[in-house]
mmCIF file of N, CA, C and O in Angstrom:
data_model
loop_
_atom_site.group_PDB
_atom_site.id
_atom_site.type_symbol
_atom_site.label_atom_id
_atom_site.label_comp_id
_atom_site.label_asym_id
_atom_site.label_seq_id
_atom_site.Cartn_x
_atom_site.Cartn_y
_atom_site.Cartn_z
ATOM 1 N N UNK A 13 80.416 52.328 58.630
ATOM 2 C CA UNK A 13 81.550 53.471 58.594
ATOM 3 C C UNK A 13 82.358 53.457 57.229
ATOM 4 O O UNK A 13 82.549 52.353 56.656
ATOM 5 N N UNK A 14 82.474 54.819 57.023
ATOM 6 C CA UNK A 14 83.355 54.746 55.437
ATOM 7 C C UNK A 14 84.756 54.792 55.643
ATOM 8 O O UNK A 14 85.103 54.976 56.827
ATOM 9 N N UNK A 15 85.435 54.444 54.700
ATOM 10 C CA UNK A 15 86.848 54.390 54.642
ATOM 11 C C UNK A 15 87.180 55.907 55.206
ATOM 12 O O UNK A 15 88.386 55.957 56.047
ATOM 13 N N UNK A 16 86.840 56.762 54.982
ATOM 14 C CA UNK A 16 87.258 58.254 55.507
ATOM 15 C C UNK A 16 87.125 58.315 56.926
ATOM 16 O O UNK A 16 87.938 58.721 57.681
ATOM 17 N N UNK A 17 85.921 57.871 57.382
ATOM 18 C CA UNK A 17 85.717 57.857 58.828
ATOM 19 C C UNK A 17 86.618 57.140 59.514
ATOM 20 O O UNK A 17 87.050 57.293 60.525
ATOM 21 N N UNK A 18 87.081 55.733 59.022
ATOM 22 C CA UNK A 18 87.781 54.887 59.599
ATOM 23 C C UNK A 18 89.244 55.351 59.730
ATOM 24 O O UNK A 18 89.913 55.200 60.768
ATOM 25 N N UNK A 19 89.620 56.078 58.679
ATOM 26 C CA UNK A 19 91.064 56.637 58.505
ATOM 27 C C UNK A 19 91.005 57.784 59.477
ATOM 28 O O UNK A 19 92.049 57.864 60.296
ATOM 29 N N UNK A 20 90.024 58.504 59.691
ATOM 30 C CA UNK A 20 90.079 59.507 60.826
ATOM 31 C C UNK A 20 90.069 59.086 62.144
ATOM 32 O O UNK A 20 90.954 59.522 63.097
ATOM 33 N N UNK A 21 89.375 58.039 62.371
ATOM 34 C CA UNK A 21 89.316 57.310 63.691
ATOM 35 C C UNK A 21 90.782 56.602 63.862
ATOM 36 O O UNK A 21 91.440 56.814 65.246
ATOM 37 N N UNK A 22 91.445 56.174 63.002
ATOM 38 C CA UNK A 22 92.689 55.620 63.162
ATOM 39 C C UNK A 22 93.775 56.549 63.330
ATOM 40 O O UNK A 22 94.724 56.346 64.233
ATOM 41 N N UNK A 23 93.710 57.632 62.672
ATOM 42 C CA UNK A 23 94.619 58.735 62.813
ATOM 43 C C UNK A 23 94.488 59.316 63.878
ATOM 44 O O UNK A 23 95.632 59.664 64.769
ATOM 45 N N UNK A 24 93.462 59.328 64.651
ATOM 46 C CA UNK A 24 93.122 59.983 65.957
ATOM 47 C C UNK A 24 93.730 58.994 66.944
ATOM 48 O O UNK A 24 94.614 59.351 68.001
ATOM 49 N N UNK A 25 93.845 57.641 66.770
ATOM 50 C CA UNK A 25 94.232 56.543 67.719
ATOM 51 C C UNK A 25 95.874 56.796 67.586
ATOM 52 O O UNK A 25 96.374 56.810 68.771
ATOM 53 N N UNK A 26 96.380 57.033 66.496
ATOM 54 C CA UNK A 26 97.899 57.320 66.356
ATOM 55 C C UNK A 26 98.339 58.620 67.302
ATOM 56 O O UNK A 26 99.413 58.326 67.899
ATOM 57 N N UNK A 27 97.638 59.542 67.085
ATOM 58 C CA UNK A 27 97.754 60.850 67.868
ATOM 59 C C UNK A 27 97.728 60.238 69.471
ATOM 60 O O UNK A 27 98.692 60.819 70.198
ATOM 61 N N UNK A 28 96.879 59.616 69.796
ATOM 62 C CA UNK A 28 96.788 59.192 71.284
ATOM 63 C C UNK A 28 98.085 58.311 71.775
ATOM 64 O O UNK A 28 98.394 58.426 72.815
ATOM 65 N N UNK A 29 98.344 57.426 70.776
ATOM 66 C CA UNK A 29 99.454 56.562 71.188
ATOM 67 C C UNK A 29 100.785 57.516 71.394
ATOM 68 O O UNK A 29 101.540 57.398 72.320
ATOM 69 N N UNK A 30 100.959 58.420 70.427
ATOM 70 C CA UNK A 30 101.903 59.360 70.530
ATOM 71 C C UNK A 30 101.924 60.132 71.800
ATOM 72 O O UNK A 30 102.816 60.504 72.326
ATOM 73 N N UNK A 31 100.772 60.466 72.213
ATOM 74 C CA UNK A 31 100.578 61.329 73.598
ATOM 75 C C UNK A 31 101.004 60.303 74.743
ATOM 76 O O UNK A 31 101.573 60.979 75.734
ATOM 77 N N UNK A 32 100.850 59.158 74.599
ATOM 78 C CA UNK A 32 101.302 58.156 75.539
ATOM 79 C C UNK A 32 102.754 57.704 75.755
ATOM 80 O O UNK A 32 103.196 56.916 76.630
ATOM 81 N N UNK A 33 103.338 58.051 74.444
ATOM 82 C CA UNK A 33 104.979 57.761 74.284
ATOM 83 C C UNK A 33 105.479 58.742 75.162
ATOM 84 O O UNK A 33 105.393 59.817 75.301
ATOM 85 N N UNK A 34 106.624 58.021 75.829
ATOM 86 C CA UNK A 34 107.714 58.881 76.803
ATOM 87 C C UNK A 34 108.084 59.905 75.871
ATOM 88 O O UNK A 34 108.455 59.975 75.056
ATOM 89 N N UNK A 35 108.205 61.194 76.880
ATOM 90 C CA UNK A 35 108.416 62.564 76.146
ATOM 91 C C UNK A 35 110.055 62.640 76.073
ATOM 92 O O UNK A 35 110.519 63.063 74.976
ATOM 93 N N UNK A 36 110.542 61.922 76.915
ATOM 94 C CA UNK A 36 112.197 62.148 76.738
ATOM 95 C C UNK A 36 112.877 61.090 75.966
ATOM 96 O O UNK A 36 114.167 60.689 76.121
ATOM 97 N N UNK A 37 112.326 60.758 74.844
ATOM 98 C CA UNK A 37 112.955 59.648 74.066
ATOM 99 C C UNK A 37 113.089 60.267 72.618
ATOM 100 O O UNK A 37 113.091 59.217 71.730
ATOM 101 N N UNK A 38 113.350 61.441 72.527
ATOM 102 C CA UNK A 38 113.681 61.970 71.242
ATOM 103 C C UNK A 38 112.791 61.698 70.065
ATOM 104 O O UNK A 38 111.459 62.166 70.106
ATOM 105 N N UNK A 39 113.086 61.142 68.992
ATOM 106 C CA UNK A 39 112.226 60.913 67.828
ATOM 107 C C UNK A 39 111.188 59.968 67.960
ATOM 108 O O UNK A 39 110.346 59.973 67.099
ATOM 109 N N UNK A 40 111.195 59.120 69.001
ATOM 110 C CA UNK A 40 110.251 58.193 69.307
ATOM 111 C C UNK A 40 108.787 58.534 69.219
ATOM 112 O O UNK A 40 107.912 58.247 68.460
ATOM 113 N N UNK A 41 108.347 59.705 69.821
ATOM 114 C CA UNK A 41 107.083 60.175 70.069
ATOM 115 C C UNK A 41 106.658 60.841 68.725
ATOM 116 O O UNK A 41 105.592 60.566 68.069
ATOM 117 N N UNK A 42 107.465 61.788 68.220
ATOM 118 C CA UNK A 42 106.973 62.584 66.957
ATOM 119 C C UNK A 42 107.355 61.965 65.790
ATOM 120 O O UNK A 42 106.487 62.082 64.807
ATOM 121 N N UNK A 43 108.584 61.409 65.462
ATOM 122 C CA UNK A 43 108.771 60.892 64.066
ATOM 123 C C UNK A 43 108.657 59.514 63.944
ATOM 124 O O UNK A 43 108.432 58.870 62.734
ATOM 125 N N UNK A 44 109.131 58.495 64.779
ATOM 126 C CA UNK A 44 109.159 57.082 64.734
ATOM 127 C C UNK A 44 107.825 56.560 64.825
ATOM 128 O O UNK A 44 107.548 55.513 63.881
ATOM 129 N N UNK A 45 106.782 57.137 65.443
ATOM 130 C CA UNK A 45 105.431 56.526 65.579
ATOM 131 C C UNK A 45 104.700 56.940 64.415
ATOM 132 O O UNK A 45 104.303 58.252 64.502
ATOM 133 N N UNK A 46 103.934 56.411 63.657
ATOM 134 C CA UNK A 46 103.134 56.734 62.591
ATOM 135 C C UNK A 46 102.061 55.704 62.224
ATOM 136 O O UNK A 46 101.955 54.593 62.754
ATOM 137 N N UNK A 47 101.286 56.181 61.188
ATOM 138 C CA UNK A 47 100.208 55.195 60.783
ATOM 139 C C UNK A 47 99.679 55.707 59.370
ATOM 140 O O UNK A 47 99.990 56.883 59.100
ATOM 141 N N UNK A 48 99.259 54.722 58.672
ATOM 142 C CA UNK A 48 98.705 55.003 57.179
ATOM 143 C C UNK A 48 97.759 54.159 57.022
ATOM 144 O O UNK A 48 97.945 52.880 57.150
ATOM 145 N N UNK A 49 96.698 54.625 56.271
ATOM 146 C CA UNK A 49 95.841 53.728 55.603
ATOM 147 C C UNK A 49 96.506 52.554 54.389
ATOM 148 O O UNK A 49 97.403 53.202 53.777
ATOM 149 N N UNK A 50 96.012 51.513 54.383
ATOM 150 C CA UNK A 50 96.651 50.634 53.370
ATOM 151 C C UNK A 50 95.516 49.981 52.409
ATOM 152 O O UNK A 50 95.682 49.028 51.665
ATOM 153 N N UNK A 51 94.337 50.526 52.553
ATOM 154 C CA UNK A 51 93.165 49.985 51.620
ATOM 155 C C UNK A 51 91.924 49.900 52.341
ATOM 156 O O UNK A 51 91.832 50.356 53.748
ATOM 157 N N UNK A 52 90.849 49.515 51.918
ATOM 158 C CA UNK A 52 89.706 49.430 52.437
ATOM 159 C C UNK A 52 89.652 48.840 53.850
ATOM 160 O O UNK A 52 89.699 47.717 53.975
ATOM 161 N N UNK A 53 89.331 49.650 54.830
ATOM 162 C CA UNK A 53 89.232 49.082 56.161
ATOM 163 C C UNK A 53 90.564 48.656 56.826
ATOM 164 O O UNK A 53 90.471 47.786 57.729
ATOM 165 N N UNK A 54 91.731 48.964 56.358
ATOM 166 C CA UNK A 54 92.870 48.504 56.802
ATOM 167 C C UNK A 54 93.912 49.680 57.099
ATOM 168 O O UNK A 54 93.890 50.587 56.346
ATOM 169 N N UNK A 55 94.665 49.741 58.202
ATOM 170 C CA UNK A 55 95.327 50.856 58.718
ATOM 171 C C UNK A 55 96.472 50.169 59.316
ATOM 172 O O UNK A 55 96.426 49.159 60.230
ATOM 173 N N UNK A 56 97.803 50.624 58.977
ATOM 174 C CA UNK A 56 99.026 50.025 59.688
ATOM 175 C C UNK A 56 99.549 51.252 60.732
ATOM 176 O O UNK A 56 99.611 52.441 60.354
ATOM 177 N N UNK A 57 99.857 50.904 61.992
ATOM 178 C CA UNK A 57 100.376 51.678 62.978
ATOM 179 C C UNK A 57 101.804 51.102 63.162
ATOM 180 O O UNK A 57 101.798 49.802 63.551
ATOM 181 N N UNK A 58 102.872 51.750 63.107
ATOM 182 C CA UNK A 58 104.114 51.175 63.308
ATOM 183 C C UNK A 58 105.052 52.204 64.095
ATOM 184 O O UNK A 58 104.808 53.363 64.152
ATOM 185 N N UNK A 59 106.138 51.664 64.479
ATOM 186 C CA UNK A 59 107.101 52.452 65.129
ATOM 187 C C UNK A 59 108.550 52.040 64.407
ATOM 188 O O UNK A 59 108.928 50.942 64.413
ATOM 189 N N UNK A 60 109.161 52.918 63.821
ATOM 190 C CA UNK A 60 110.276 52.810 63.046
ATOM 191 C C UNK A 60 111.592 52.711 63.923
ATOM 192 O O UNK A 60 111.826 53.610 64.571
ATOM 193 N N UNK A 61 112.284 51.730 63.961
ATOM 194 C CA UNK A 61 113.396 51.383 64.606
ATOM 195 C C UNK A 61 114.649 51.983 63.776
ATOM 196 O O UNK A 61 115.814 52.130 64.199
ATOM 197 N N UNK A 62 114.422 52.413 62.553
ATOM 198 C CA UNK A 62 115.323 53.145 61.744
ATOM 199 C C UNK A 62 115.610 54.494 62.083
ATOM 200 O O UNK A 62 116.721 55.241 62.528
ATOM 201 N N UNK A 63 114.393 55.162 62.773
ATOM 202 C CA UNK A 63 114.343 56.482 63.131
ATOM 203 C C UNK A 63 114.626 56.460 64.710
ATOM 204 O O UNK A 63 115.222 57.109 65.248
ATOM 205 N N UNK A 64 114.034 55.391 65.393
ATOM 206 C CA UNK A 64 114.409 55.476 66.847
ATOM 207 C C UNK A 64 114.844 53.974 67.234
ATOM 208 O O UNK A 64 113.941 53.154 67.556
ATOM 209 N N UNK A 65 116.060 53.707 66.980
ATOM 210 C CA UNK A 65 116.622 52.335 67.216
ATOM 211 C C UNK A 65 116.575 51.907 68.682
ATOM 212 O O UNK A 65 116.889 50.621 68.961
ATOM 213 N N UNK A 66 116.345 52.827 69.469
ATOM 214 C CA UNK A 66 116.034 52.532 70.965
ATOM 215 C C UNK A 66 114.642 52.037 71.395
ATOM 216 O O UNK A 66 114.562 51.765 72.420
ATOM 217 N N UNK A 67 113.744 52.023 70.320
ATOM 218 C CA UNK A 67 112.401 51.611 70.663
ATOM 219 C C UNK A 67 112.301 50.205 71.451
ATOM 220 O O UNK A 67 111.646 50.241 72.498
ATOM 221 N N UNK A 68 113.138 49.342 71.021
ATOM 222 C CA UNK A 68 113.003 47.881 71.835
ATOM 223 C C UNK A 68 113.414 48.017 73.181
ATOM 224 O O UNK A 68 112.886 47.523 74.103
ATOM 225 N N UNK A 69 114.349 48.991 73.498
ATOM 226 C CA UNK A 69 115.002 49.144 74.832
ATOM 227 C C UNK A 69 113.844 49.936 75.673
ATOM 228 O O UNK A 69 113.610 49.496 76.916
ATOM 229 N N UNK A 70 113.154 50.881 74.964
ATOM 230 C CA UNK A 70 112.171 51.549 75.934
ATOM 231 C C UNK A 70 111.029 50.807 76.124
ATOM 232 O O UNK A 70 110.219 50.841 77.236
ATOM 233 N N UNK A 71 110.516 50.008 75.172
ATOM 234 C CA UNK A 71 109.301 49.446 75.212
ATOM 235 C C UNK A 71 109.522 47.969 75.626
ATOM 236 O O UNK A 71 108.454 47.472 76.491
ATOM 237 N N UNK A 72 110.450 47.259 75.494
ATOM 238 C CA UNK A 72 110.388 45.847 75.639
ATOM 239 C C UNK A 72 111.415 45.495 76.974
ATOM 240 O O UNK A 72 111.334 44.371 77.401
ATOM 241 N N UNK A 73 112.319 46.223 77.531
ATOM 242 C CA UNK A 73 113.257 46.127 78.442
ATOM 243 C C UNK A 73 112.265 46.273 79.791
ATOM 244 O O UNK A 73 111.815 47.216 80.083
ATOM 245 N N UNK A 74 112.306 45.033 80.656
ATOM 246 C CA UNK A 74 111.535 45.166 81.867
ATOM 247 C C UNK A 74 112.353 46.047 82.758
ATOM 248 O O UNK A 74 111.318 46.578 83.746
ATOM 249 N N UNK A 75 113.509 45.557 82.941
ATOM 250 C CA UNK A 75 114.145 46.341 83.957
ATOM 251 C C UNK A 75 115.464 47.146 83.320
ATOM 252 O O UNK A 75 115.973 46.557 82.151
ATOM 253 N N UNK A 76 115.856 47.958 83.994
ATOM 254 C CA UNK A 76 117.135 48.671 83.619
ATOM 255 C C UNK A 76 118.486 47.919 84.241
ATOM 256 O O UNK A 76 118.084 46.763 84.921
ATOM 257 N N UNK A 77 119.605 48.161 83.628
ATOM 258 C CA UNK A 77 120.836 47.601 83.928
ATOM 259 C C UNK A 77 120.898 47.594 85.755
ATOM 260 O O UNK A 77 121.469 46.709 85.944
ATOM 261 N N UNK A 78 120.614 48.476 86.342
ATOM 262 C CA UNK A 78 120.683 48.699 87.751
ATOM 263 C C UNK A 78 119.617 47.813 88.502
ATOM 264 O O UNK A 78 119.600 48.055 89.636
ATOM 265 N N UNK A 79 118.710 47.283 87.737
ATOM 266 C CA UNK A 79 117.491 46.415 88.444
ATOM 267 C C UNK A 79 116.211 47.114 88.670
ATOM 268 O O UNK A 79 115.513 46.460 88.994
ATOM 269 N N UNK A 80 116.342 48.350 88.474
ATOM 270 C CA UNK A 80 115.301 49.252 88.586
ATOM 271 C C UNK A 80 114.055 48.905 87.315
ATOM 272 O O UNK A 80 114.504 48.966 86.374
ATOM 273 N N UNK A 81 112.783 48.961 87.798
ATOM 274 C CA UNK A 81 111.893 48.567 86.818
ATOM 275 C C UNK A 81 111.559 49.837 85.785
ATOM 276 O O UNK A 81 111.909 50.856 86.128
ATOM 277 N N UNK A 82 111.419 49.478 84.587
ATOM 278 C CA UNK A 82 111.322 50.600 83.323
ATOM 279 C C UNK A 82 109.846 50.729 83.489
ATOM 280 O O UNK A 82 109.009 49.963 83.239
ATOM 281 N N UNK A 83 109.518 52.219 83.727
ATOM 282 C CA UNK A 83 108.068 52.511 83.793
ATOM 283 C C UNK A 83 107.589 52.525 82.428
ATOM 284 O O UNK A 83 106.277 52.816 82.410
ATOM 285 N N UNK A 84 108.449 52.478 81.413
ATOM 286 C CA UNK A 84 107.802 52.536 80.036
ATOM 287 C C UNK A 84 107.637 51.039 79.387
ATOM 288 O O UNK A 84 107.346 51.036 78.341
ATOM 289 N N UNK A 85 107.871 50.125 80.098
ATOM 290 C CA UNK A 85 107.667 48.711 79.742
ATOM 291 C C UNK A 85 106.235 48.420 79.141
ATOM 292 O O UNK A 85 105.312 48.735 79.766
ATOM 293 N N UNK A 86 106.213 48.160 77.964
ATOM 294 C CA UNK A 86 105.055 47.801 77.100
ATOM 295 C C UNK A 86 104.158 49.131 77.112
ATOM 296 O O UNK A 86 103.064 48.708 76.768
ATOM 297 N N UNK A 87 104.821 50.297 77.066
ATOM 298 C CA UNK A 87 103.960 51.519 76.900
ATOM 299 C C UNK A 87 103.084 51.222 75.539
ATOM 300 O O UNK A 87 101.894 51.737 75.725
ATOM 301 N N UNK A 88 103.449 50.958 74.525
ATOM 302 C CA UNK A 88 102.962 50.957 73.111
ATOM 303 C C UNK A 88 101.769 49.831 73.421
ATOM 304 O O UNK A 88 100.620 50.446 72.864
ATOM 305 N N UNK A 89 102.020 48.661 73.642
ATOM 306 C CA UNK A 89 100.885 47.665 73.708
ATOM 307 C C UNK A 89 99.950 48.166 74.685
ATOM 308 O O UNK A 89 98.673 48.134 74.436
ATOM 309 N N UNK A 90 100.055 48.939 75.744
ATOM 310 C CA UNK A 90 99.245 49.170 76.890
ATOM 311 C C UNK A 90 98.542 50.399 76.223
ATOM 312 O O UNK A 90 97.223 50.491 76.571
ATOM 313 N N UNK A 91 98.880 51.374 75.597
ATOM 314 C CA UNK A 91 98.306 52.466 74.946
ATOM 315 C C UNK A 91 97.344 51.987 73.890
ATOM 316 O O UNK A 91 96.192 52.387 73.982
ATOM 317 N N UNK A 92 97.997 51.166 73.194
ATOM 318 C CA UNK A 92 97.113 50.730 71.733
ATOM 319 C C UNK A 92 95.811 49.946 72.519
ATOM 320 O O UNK A 92 94.702 50.150 71.924
ATOM 321 N N UNK A 93 96.115 49.093 73.461
ATOM 322 C CA UNK A 93 94.694 48.333 74.048
ATOM 323 C C UNK A 93 93.863 49.265 74.633
ATOM 324 O O UNK A 93 92.575 49.111 74.473
ATOM 325 N N UNK A 94 94.313 50.013 75.382
ATOM 326 C CA UNK A 94 93.434 51.057 76.151
ATOM 327 C C UNK A 94 92.542 51.727 75.193
ATOM 328 O O UNK A 94 91.399 51.907 75.321
ATOM 329 N N UNK A 95 93.041 52.406 74.283
ATOM 330 C CA UNK A 95 92.460 53.079 73.297
ATOM 331 C C UNK A 95 91.495 52.506 72.284
ATOM 332 O O UNK A 95 90.358 52.877 71.989
ATOM 333 N N UNK A 96 92.010 51.192 72.005
ATOM 334 C CA UNK A 96 91.067 50.635 71.040
ATOM 335 C C UNK A 96 89.962 50.165 71.983
ATOM 336 O O UNK A 96 88.765 49.967 71.348
ATOM 337 N N UNK A 97 89.932 49.653 73.163
ATOM 338 C CA UNK A 97 88.897 49.288 74.113
ATOM 339 C C UNK A 97 87.866 50.583 73.891
ATOM 340 O O UNK A 97 86.693 50.339 74.033
ATOM 341 N N UNK A 98 88.348 51.949 74.189
ATOM 342 C CA UNK A 98 87.631 53.118 74.038
ATOM 343 C C UNK A 98 86.870 53.188 72.836
ATOM 344 O O UNK A 98 85.671 53.542 72.893
ATOM 345 N N UNK A 99 87.600 53.031 71.670
ATOM 346 C CA UNK A 99 86.916 53.048 70.489
ATOM 347 C C UNK A 99 85.809 52.054 70.352
ATOM 348 O O UNK A 99 84.646 52.306 69.749
ATOM 349 N N UNK A 100 86.082 50.693 70.632
ATOM 350 C CA UNK A 100 85.004 49.736 70.659
ATOM 351 C C UNK A 100 83.877 50.105 71.417
ATOM 352 O O UNK A 100 82.778 49.935 70.775
ATOM 353 N N UNK A 101 83.905 50.679 72.661
ATOM 354 C CA UNK A 101 82.765 51.048 73.213
ATOM 355 C C UNK A 101 81.846 52.207 72.539
ATOM 356 O O UNK A 101 80.809 51.988 72.656
ATOM 357 N N UNK A 102 82.885 53.332 72.036
ATOM 358 C CA UNK A 102 81.961 54.450 71.344
ATOM 359 C C UNK A 102 81.296 53.970 70.167
ATOM 360 O O UNK A 102 80.224 54.432 69.837
ATOM 361 N N UNK A 103 81.771 52.977 69.521
ATOM 362 C CA UNK A 103 81.118 52.529 68.156
ATOM 363 C C UNK A 103 80.113 51.183 68.354
ATOM 364 O O UNK A 103 79.741 50.786 67.454
ATOM 365 N N UNK A 104 80.159 50.641 69.514
ATOM 366 C CA UNK A 104 79.382 49.563 69.821
ATOM 367 C C UNK A 104 79.717 48.336 69.333
ATOM 368 O O UNK A 104 79.169 47.249 69.056
ATOM 369 N N UNK A 105 81.227 48.227 69.377
ATOM 370 C CA UNK A 105 81.804 47.063 69.026
ATOM 371 C C UNK A 105 82.605 46.234 70.190
ATOM 372 O O UNK A 105 82.427 46.662 71.359
ATOM 373 N N UNK A 106 83.186 45.069 69.962
ATOM 374 C CA UNK A 106 84.090 44.440 71.066
ATOM 375 C C UNK A 106 85.238 43.975 70.568
ATOM 376 O O UNK A 106 85.411 43.841 69.399
ATOM 377 N N UNK A 107 86.189 44.006 71.488
ATOM 378 C CA UNK A 107 87.348 43.375 71.085
ATOM 379 C C UNK A 107 87.403 41.828 71.631
ATOM 380 O O UNK A 107 87.225 41.554 72.659
ATOM 381 N N UNK A 108 87.789 41.138 70.713
ATOM 382 C CA UNK A 108 87.966 39.672 70.942
ATOM 383 C C UNK A 108 89.555 39.266 71.073
ATOM 384 O O UNK A 108 90.170 39.558 70.207
ATOM 385 N N UNK A 109 89.813 38.681 72.070
ATOM 386 C CA UNK A 109 91.273 38.226 72.052
ATOM 387 C C UNK A 109 91.345 36.676 71.779
ATOM 388 O O UNK A 109 90.394 35.841 72.530
ATOM 389 N N UNK A 110 92.312 36.113 70.942
ATOM 390 C CA UNK A 110 92.396 34.762 70.541
ATOM 391 C C UNK A 110 93.629 34.333 71.021
ATOM 392 O O UNK A 110 94.714 34.797 71.222
#
């Protein structure tokens, strides 16, 4: 796989994560979630807490103050894992967990 193909694949992954990001969270979906290549075969996907300081509450709070479960709990990790599994299957790879 060329660097160009890898970057295109990872850019598509960022778009899929954005699609899975809760809609009613303002900047989180469109502006705070991003990705960029950092060199041969390396890519960073990040969520800026400067742009969306509420990201930790959206993604890591298991329950709301009233005790109701947060439907967005671990949405980022769940989305990333699901789409990486799909990519691995498409390109004939495997994901190893350590």
